[in-house]
mmCIF file of C-alpha atoms in Angstrom:
data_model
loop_
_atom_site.group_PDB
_atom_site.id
_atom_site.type_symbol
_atom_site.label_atom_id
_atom_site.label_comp_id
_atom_site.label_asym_id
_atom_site.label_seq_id
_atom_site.Cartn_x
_atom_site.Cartn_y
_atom_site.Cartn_z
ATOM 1 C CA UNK S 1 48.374 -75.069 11.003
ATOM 2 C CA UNK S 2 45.481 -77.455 10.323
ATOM 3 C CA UNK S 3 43.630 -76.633 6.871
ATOM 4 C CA UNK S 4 40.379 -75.959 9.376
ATOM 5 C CA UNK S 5 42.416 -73.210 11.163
ATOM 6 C CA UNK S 6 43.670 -71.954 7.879
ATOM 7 C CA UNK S 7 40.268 -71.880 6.380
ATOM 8 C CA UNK S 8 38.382 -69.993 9.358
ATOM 9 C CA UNK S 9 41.388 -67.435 9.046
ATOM 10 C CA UNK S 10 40.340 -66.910 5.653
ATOM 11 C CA UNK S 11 36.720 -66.749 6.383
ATOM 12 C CA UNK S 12 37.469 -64.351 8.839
ATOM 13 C CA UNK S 13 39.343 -61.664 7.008
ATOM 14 C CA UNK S 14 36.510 -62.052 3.680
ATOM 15 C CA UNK S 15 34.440 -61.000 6.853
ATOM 16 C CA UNK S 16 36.530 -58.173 7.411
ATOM 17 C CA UNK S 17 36.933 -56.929 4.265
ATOM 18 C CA UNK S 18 33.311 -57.320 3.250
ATOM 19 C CA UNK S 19 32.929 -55.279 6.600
ATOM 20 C CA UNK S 20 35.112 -52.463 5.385
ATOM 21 C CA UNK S 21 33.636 -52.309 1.818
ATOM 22 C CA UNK S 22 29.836 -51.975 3.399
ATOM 23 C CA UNK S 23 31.523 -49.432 6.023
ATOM 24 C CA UNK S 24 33.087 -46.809 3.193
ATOM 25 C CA UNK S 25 29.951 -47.604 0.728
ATOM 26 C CA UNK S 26 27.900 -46.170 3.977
ATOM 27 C CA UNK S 27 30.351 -43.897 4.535
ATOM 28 C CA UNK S 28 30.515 -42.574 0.773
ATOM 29 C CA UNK S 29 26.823 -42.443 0.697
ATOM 30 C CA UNK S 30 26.346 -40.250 3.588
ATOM 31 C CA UNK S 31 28.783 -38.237 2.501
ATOM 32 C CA UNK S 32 26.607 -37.838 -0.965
ATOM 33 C CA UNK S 33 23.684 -37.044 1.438
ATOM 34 C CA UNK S 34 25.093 -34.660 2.490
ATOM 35 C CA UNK S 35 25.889 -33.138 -0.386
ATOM 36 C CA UNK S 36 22.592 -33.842 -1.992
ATOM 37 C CA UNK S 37 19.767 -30.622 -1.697
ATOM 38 C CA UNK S 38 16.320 -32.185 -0.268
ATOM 39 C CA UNK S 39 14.835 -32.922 -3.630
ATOM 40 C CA UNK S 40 11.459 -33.606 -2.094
ATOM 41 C CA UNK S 41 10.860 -30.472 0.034
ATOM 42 C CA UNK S 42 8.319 -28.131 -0.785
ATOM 43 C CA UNK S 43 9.286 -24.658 -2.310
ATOM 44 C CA UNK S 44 10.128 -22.191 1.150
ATOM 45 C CA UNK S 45 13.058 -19.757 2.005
ATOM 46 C CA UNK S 46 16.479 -20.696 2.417
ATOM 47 C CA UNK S 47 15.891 -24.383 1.751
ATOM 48 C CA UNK S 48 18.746 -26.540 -0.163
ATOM 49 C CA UNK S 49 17.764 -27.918 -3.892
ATOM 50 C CA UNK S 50 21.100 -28.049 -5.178
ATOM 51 C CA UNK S 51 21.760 -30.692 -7.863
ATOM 52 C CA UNK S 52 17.907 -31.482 -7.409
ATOM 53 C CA UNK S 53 15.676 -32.015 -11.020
ATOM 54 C CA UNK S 54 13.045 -29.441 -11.490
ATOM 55 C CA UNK S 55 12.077 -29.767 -14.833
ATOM 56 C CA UNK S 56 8.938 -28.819 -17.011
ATOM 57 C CA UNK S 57 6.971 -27.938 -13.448
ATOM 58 C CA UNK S 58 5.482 -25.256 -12.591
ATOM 59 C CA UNK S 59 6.745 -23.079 -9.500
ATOM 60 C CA UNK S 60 5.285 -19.656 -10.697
ATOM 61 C CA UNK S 61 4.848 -17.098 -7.169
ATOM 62 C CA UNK S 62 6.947 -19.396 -5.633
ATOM 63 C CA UNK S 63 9.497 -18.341 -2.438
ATOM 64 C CA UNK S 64 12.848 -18.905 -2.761
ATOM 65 C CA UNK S 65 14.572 -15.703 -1.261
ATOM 66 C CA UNK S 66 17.794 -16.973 -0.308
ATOM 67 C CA UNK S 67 17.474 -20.914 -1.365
ATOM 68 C CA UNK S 68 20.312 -22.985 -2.635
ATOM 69 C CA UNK S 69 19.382 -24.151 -6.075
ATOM 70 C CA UNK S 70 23.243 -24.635 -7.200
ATOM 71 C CA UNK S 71 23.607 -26.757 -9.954
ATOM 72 C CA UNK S 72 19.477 -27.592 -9.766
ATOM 73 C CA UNK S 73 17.818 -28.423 -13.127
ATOM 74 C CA UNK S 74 14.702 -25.809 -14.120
ATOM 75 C CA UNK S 75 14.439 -26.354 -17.686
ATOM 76 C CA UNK S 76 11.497 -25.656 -19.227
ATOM 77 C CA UNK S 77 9.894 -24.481 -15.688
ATOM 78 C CA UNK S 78 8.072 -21.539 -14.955
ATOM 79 C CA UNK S 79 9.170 -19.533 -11.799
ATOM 80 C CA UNK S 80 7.278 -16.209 -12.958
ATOM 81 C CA UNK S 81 6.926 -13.995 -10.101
ATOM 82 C CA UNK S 82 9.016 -15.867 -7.908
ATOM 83 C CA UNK S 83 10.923 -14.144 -5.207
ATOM 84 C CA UNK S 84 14.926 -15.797 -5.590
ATOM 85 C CA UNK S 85 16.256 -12.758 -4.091
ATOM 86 C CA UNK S 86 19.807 -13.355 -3.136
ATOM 87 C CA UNK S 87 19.246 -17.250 -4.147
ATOM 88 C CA UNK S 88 22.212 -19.458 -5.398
ATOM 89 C CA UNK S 89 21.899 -20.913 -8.868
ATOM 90 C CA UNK S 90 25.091 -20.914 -10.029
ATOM 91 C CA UNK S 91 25.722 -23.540 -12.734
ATOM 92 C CA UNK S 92 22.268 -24.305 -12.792
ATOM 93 C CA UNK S 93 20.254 -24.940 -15.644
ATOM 94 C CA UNK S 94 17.050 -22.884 -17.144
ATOM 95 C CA UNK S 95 16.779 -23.848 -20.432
ATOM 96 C CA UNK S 96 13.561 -22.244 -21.989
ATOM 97 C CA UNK S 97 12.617 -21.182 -18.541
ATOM 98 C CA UNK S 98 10.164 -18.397 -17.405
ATOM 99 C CA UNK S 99 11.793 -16.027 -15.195
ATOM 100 C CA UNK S 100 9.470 -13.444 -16.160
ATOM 101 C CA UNK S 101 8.511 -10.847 -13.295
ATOM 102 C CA UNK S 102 10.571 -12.106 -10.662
ATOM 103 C CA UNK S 103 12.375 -10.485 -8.001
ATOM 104 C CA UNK S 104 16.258 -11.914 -7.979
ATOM 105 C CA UNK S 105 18.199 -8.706 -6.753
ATOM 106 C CA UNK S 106 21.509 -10.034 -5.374
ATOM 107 C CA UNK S 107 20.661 -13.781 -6.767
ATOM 108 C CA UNK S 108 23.433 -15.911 -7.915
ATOM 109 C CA UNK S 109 22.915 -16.880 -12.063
ATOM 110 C CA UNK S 110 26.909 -17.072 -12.245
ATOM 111 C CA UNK S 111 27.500 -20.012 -15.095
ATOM 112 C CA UNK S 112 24.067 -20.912 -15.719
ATOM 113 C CA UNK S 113 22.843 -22.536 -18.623
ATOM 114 C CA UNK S 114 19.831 -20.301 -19.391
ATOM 115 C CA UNK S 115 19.335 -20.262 -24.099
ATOM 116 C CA UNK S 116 16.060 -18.994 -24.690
ATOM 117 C CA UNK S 117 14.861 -18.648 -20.851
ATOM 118 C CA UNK S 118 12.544 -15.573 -20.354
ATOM 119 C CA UNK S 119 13.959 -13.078 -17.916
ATOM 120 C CA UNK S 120 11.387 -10.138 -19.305
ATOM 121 C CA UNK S 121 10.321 -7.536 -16.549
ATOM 122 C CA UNK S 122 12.320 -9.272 -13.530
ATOM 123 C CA UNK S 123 13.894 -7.146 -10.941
ATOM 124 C CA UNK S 124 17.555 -8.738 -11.246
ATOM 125 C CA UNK S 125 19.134 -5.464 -9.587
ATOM 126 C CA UNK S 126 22.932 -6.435 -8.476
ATOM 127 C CA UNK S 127 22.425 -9.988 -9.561
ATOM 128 C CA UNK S 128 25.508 -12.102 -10.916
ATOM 129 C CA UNK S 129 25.655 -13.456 -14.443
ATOM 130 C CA UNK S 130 28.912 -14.141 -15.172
ATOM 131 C CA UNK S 131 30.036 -16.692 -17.811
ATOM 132 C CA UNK S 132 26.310 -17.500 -17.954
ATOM 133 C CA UNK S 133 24.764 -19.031 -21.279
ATOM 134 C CA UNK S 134 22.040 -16.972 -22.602
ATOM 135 C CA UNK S 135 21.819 -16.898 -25.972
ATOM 136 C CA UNK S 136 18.864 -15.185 -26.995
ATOM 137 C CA UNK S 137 17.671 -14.700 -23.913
ATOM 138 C CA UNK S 138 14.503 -12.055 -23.277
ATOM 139 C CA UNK S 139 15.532 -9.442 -20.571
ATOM 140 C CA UNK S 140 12.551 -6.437 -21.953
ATOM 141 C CA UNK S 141 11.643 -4.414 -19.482
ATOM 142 C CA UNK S 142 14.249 -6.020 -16.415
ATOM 143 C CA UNK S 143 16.210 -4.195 -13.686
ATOM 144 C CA UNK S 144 19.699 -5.004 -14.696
ATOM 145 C CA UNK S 145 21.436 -2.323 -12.437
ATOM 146 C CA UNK S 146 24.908 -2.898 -11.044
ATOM 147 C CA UNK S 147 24.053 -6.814 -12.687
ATOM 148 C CA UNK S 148 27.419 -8.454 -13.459
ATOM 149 C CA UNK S 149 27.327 -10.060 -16.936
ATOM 150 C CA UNK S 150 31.515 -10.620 -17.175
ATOM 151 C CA UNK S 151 31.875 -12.992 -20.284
ATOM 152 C CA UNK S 152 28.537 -14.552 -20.230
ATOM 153 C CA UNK S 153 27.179 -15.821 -23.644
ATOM 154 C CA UNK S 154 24.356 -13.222 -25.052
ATOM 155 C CA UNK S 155 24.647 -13.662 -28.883
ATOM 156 C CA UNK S 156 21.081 -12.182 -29.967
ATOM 157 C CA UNK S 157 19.825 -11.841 -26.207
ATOM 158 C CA UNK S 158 16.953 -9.143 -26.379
ATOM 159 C CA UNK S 159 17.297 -6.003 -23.379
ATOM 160 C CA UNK S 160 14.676 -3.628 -25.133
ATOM 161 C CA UNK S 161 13.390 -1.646 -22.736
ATOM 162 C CA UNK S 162 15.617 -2.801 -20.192
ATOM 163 C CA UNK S 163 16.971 -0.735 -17.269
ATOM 164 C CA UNK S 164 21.085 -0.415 -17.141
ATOM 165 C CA UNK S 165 23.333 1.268 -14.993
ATOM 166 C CA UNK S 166 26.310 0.161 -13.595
ATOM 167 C CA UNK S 167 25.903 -3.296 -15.914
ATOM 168 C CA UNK S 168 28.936 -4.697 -16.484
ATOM 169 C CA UNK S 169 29.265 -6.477 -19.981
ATOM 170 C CA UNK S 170 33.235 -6.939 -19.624
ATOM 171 C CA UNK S 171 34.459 -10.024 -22.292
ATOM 172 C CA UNK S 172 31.182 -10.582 -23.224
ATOM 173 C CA UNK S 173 29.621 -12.102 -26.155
ATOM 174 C CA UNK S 174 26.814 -9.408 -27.128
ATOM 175 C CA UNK S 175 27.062 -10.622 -30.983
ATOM 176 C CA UNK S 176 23.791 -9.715 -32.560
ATOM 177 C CA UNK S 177 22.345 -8.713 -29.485
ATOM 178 C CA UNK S 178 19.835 -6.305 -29.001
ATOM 179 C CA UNK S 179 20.327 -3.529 -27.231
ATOM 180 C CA UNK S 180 18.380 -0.546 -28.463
ATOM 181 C CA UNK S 181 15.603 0.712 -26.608
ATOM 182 C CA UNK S 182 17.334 -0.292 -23.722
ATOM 183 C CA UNK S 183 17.524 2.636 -20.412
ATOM 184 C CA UNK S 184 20.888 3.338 -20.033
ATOM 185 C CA UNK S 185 20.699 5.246 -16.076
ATOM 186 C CA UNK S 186 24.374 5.338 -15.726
ATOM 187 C CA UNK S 187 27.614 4.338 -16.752
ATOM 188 C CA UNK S 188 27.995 0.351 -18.499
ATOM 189 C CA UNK S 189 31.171 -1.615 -18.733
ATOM 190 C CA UNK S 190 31.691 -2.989 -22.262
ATOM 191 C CA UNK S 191 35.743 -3.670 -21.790
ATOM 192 C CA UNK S 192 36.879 -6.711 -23.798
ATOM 193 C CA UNK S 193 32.767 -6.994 -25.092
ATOM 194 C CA UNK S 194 32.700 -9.107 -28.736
ATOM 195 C CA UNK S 195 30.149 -6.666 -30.099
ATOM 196 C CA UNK S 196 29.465 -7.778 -33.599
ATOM 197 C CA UNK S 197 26.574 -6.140 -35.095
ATOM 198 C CA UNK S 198 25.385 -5.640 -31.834
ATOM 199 C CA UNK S 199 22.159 -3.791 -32.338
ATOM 200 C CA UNK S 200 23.361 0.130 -30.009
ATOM 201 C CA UNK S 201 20.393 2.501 -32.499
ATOM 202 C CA UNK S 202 19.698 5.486 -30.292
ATOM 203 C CA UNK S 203 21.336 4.652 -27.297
ATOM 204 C CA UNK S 204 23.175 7.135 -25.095
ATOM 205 C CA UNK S 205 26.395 5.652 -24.260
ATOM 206 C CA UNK S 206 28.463 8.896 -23.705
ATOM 207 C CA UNK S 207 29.024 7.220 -20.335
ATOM 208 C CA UNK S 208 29.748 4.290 -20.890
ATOM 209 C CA UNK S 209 33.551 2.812 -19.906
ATOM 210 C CA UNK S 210 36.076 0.438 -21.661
ATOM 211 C CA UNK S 211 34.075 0.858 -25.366
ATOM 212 C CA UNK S 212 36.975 0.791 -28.170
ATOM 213 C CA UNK S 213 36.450 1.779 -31.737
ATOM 214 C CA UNK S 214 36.783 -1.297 -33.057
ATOM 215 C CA UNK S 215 33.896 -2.440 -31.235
ATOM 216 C CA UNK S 216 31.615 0.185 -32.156
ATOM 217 C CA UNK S 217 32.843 -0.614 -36.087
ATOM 218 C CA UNK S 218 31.202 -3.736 -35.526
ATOM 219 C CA UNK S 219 28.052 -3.266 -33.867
ATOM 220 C CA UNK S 220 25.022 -1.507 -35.490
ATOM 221 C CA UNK S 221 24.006 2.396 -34.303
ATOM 222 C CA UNK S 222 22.342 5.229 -36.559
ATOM 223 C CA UNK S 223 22.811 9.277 -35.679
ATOM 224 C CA UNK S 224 20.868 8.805 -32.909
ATOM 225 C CA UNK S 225 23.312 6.919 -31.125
ATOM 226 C CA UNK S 226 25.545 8.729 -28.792
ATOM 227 C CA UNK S 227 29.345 7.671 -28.459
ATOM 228 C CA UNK S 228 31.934 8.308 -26.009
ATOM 229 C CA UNK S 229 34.647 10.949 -26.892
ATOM 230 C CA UNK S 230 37.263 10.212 -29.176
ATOM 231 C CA UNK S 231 34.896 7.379 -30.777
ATOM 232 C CA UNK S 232 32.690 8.237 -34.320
ATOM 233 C CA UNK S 233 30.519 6.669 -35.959
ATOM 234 C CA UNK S 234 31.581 4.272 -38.831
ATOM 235 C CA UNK S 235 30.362 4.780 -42.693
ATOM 236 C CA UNK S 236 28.250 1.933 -42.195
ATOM 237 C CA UNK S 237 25.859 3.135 -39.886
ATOM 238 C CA UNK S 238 23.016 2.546 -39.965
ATOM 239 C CA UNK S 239 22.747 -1.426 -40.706
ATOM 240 C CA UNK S 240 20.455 -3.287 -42.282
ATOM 241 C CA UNK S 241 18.061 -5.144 -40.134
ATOM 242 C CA UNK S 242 18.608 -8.151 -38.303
ATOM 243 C CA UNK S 243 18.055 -11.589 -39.841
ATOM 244 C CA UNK S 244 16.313 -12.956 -36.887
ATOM 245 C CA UNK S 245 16.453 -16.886 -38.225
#
């Protein structure tokens, strides 16, 4: 073979393979595509912002009944009185976002990152929380029945005035959270629930399932409070009041 021949051989196949590189980048990038949410679509039903940054903006009355905003970043936004019923956010995050006054029965908040977002007054009816981050969180005043909050994260997370029935609070984290005031409308799941001082003054929780004494030795409740039977109140009743640093 002539060093010519050889050479054009070799020319040929760093064709090829620069060929099949550019092929599976294009490849790899549609497939991200298609993947991707349309980050530059105005707010509207059913449209697709997954993965899609939404930061510090301001989406208040906004439509999003039935949008895909998986793993989309709100932080600091404000979607007051928007509609995300039966919306996907799972694993999204809402960091010190309003969520004040909006309608999200049936939405999707499954593993959210949410410490310090404002859910007060939303109508969250049959909504799913699980394993979601909300450390003192503000739910005053929201629908929460038949809401699914299965381990999520609500050390000091505020539900005064709150509507539950049917809430499920299995595994979870309520440590220093603060449910007093709250209206309990039916039975709530605490099974597994970390209650540590866990503020329960004058609640009615006759009904409620899966509540152990050692729980209730933990959390904070006065004479008011109404217990399940078999359970009594502990000597320490009532607390002190809450640090709130």
């Amino acid at each position: 073979m002539s060093w010519f021949a050889a050479s054009d051989r070799l020319v040929v196949a760093g064709l090829s393979g620069l060929a099949l590189t550019v092929a599976i980048l294009l490849v790899s990038g549609a497939h991200k595509s298609a993947q991707a949410g349309d980050c530059g679509s105005v707010a509207s039903p059913g449209l697709d912002w997954s993965e899609c940054s939404k930061n510090n903006i301001m989406l208040q009355g906004s439509d999003l009944h039935g949008a895909n905003l998986a793993g989309a970043h709100f932080d600091g936004t404000d979607l007051s009185n928007a509609n995300l019923t039966s919306a996907n956010l799972e694993k999204a995050t809402l960091v010190r976002a309003w969520v004040k006054n909006a309608h999200a029965e049936g939405a999707n908040f499954s593993r959210i990152e949410a410490y310090r977002s404002d859910f007060s007054n939303a109508v969250a009816n049959g909504a799913a929380f699980a394993s979601a981050e909300l450390q003192r969180a503000e739910f005053g005043g929201a629908q929460l029945t038949s809401a699914d909050f299965q381990k999520a994260e609500l050390g000091r997370a505020d539900f005064d005035k709150a509507v539950l029935g049917g809430t499920n609070f299995s595994l979870a984290n309520l440590s220093r959270a603060a449910l007093s005031g709250a209206m309990i409308k039916g039975p709530v799941a605490f099974g597994g629930a970390f209650m540590y001082l866990t503020r329960i003054e004058g609640l009615d929780l006759s009904v409620a399932t899966g509540l152990e004494q050692q729980q209730i030795d933990l959390a904070c409740g006065d004479k008011a409070t109404k217990l399940p039977a078999g359970l009594k109140a502990p000597e320490n009743w009532p607390c002190p009041p809450d640090d709130k640093d």
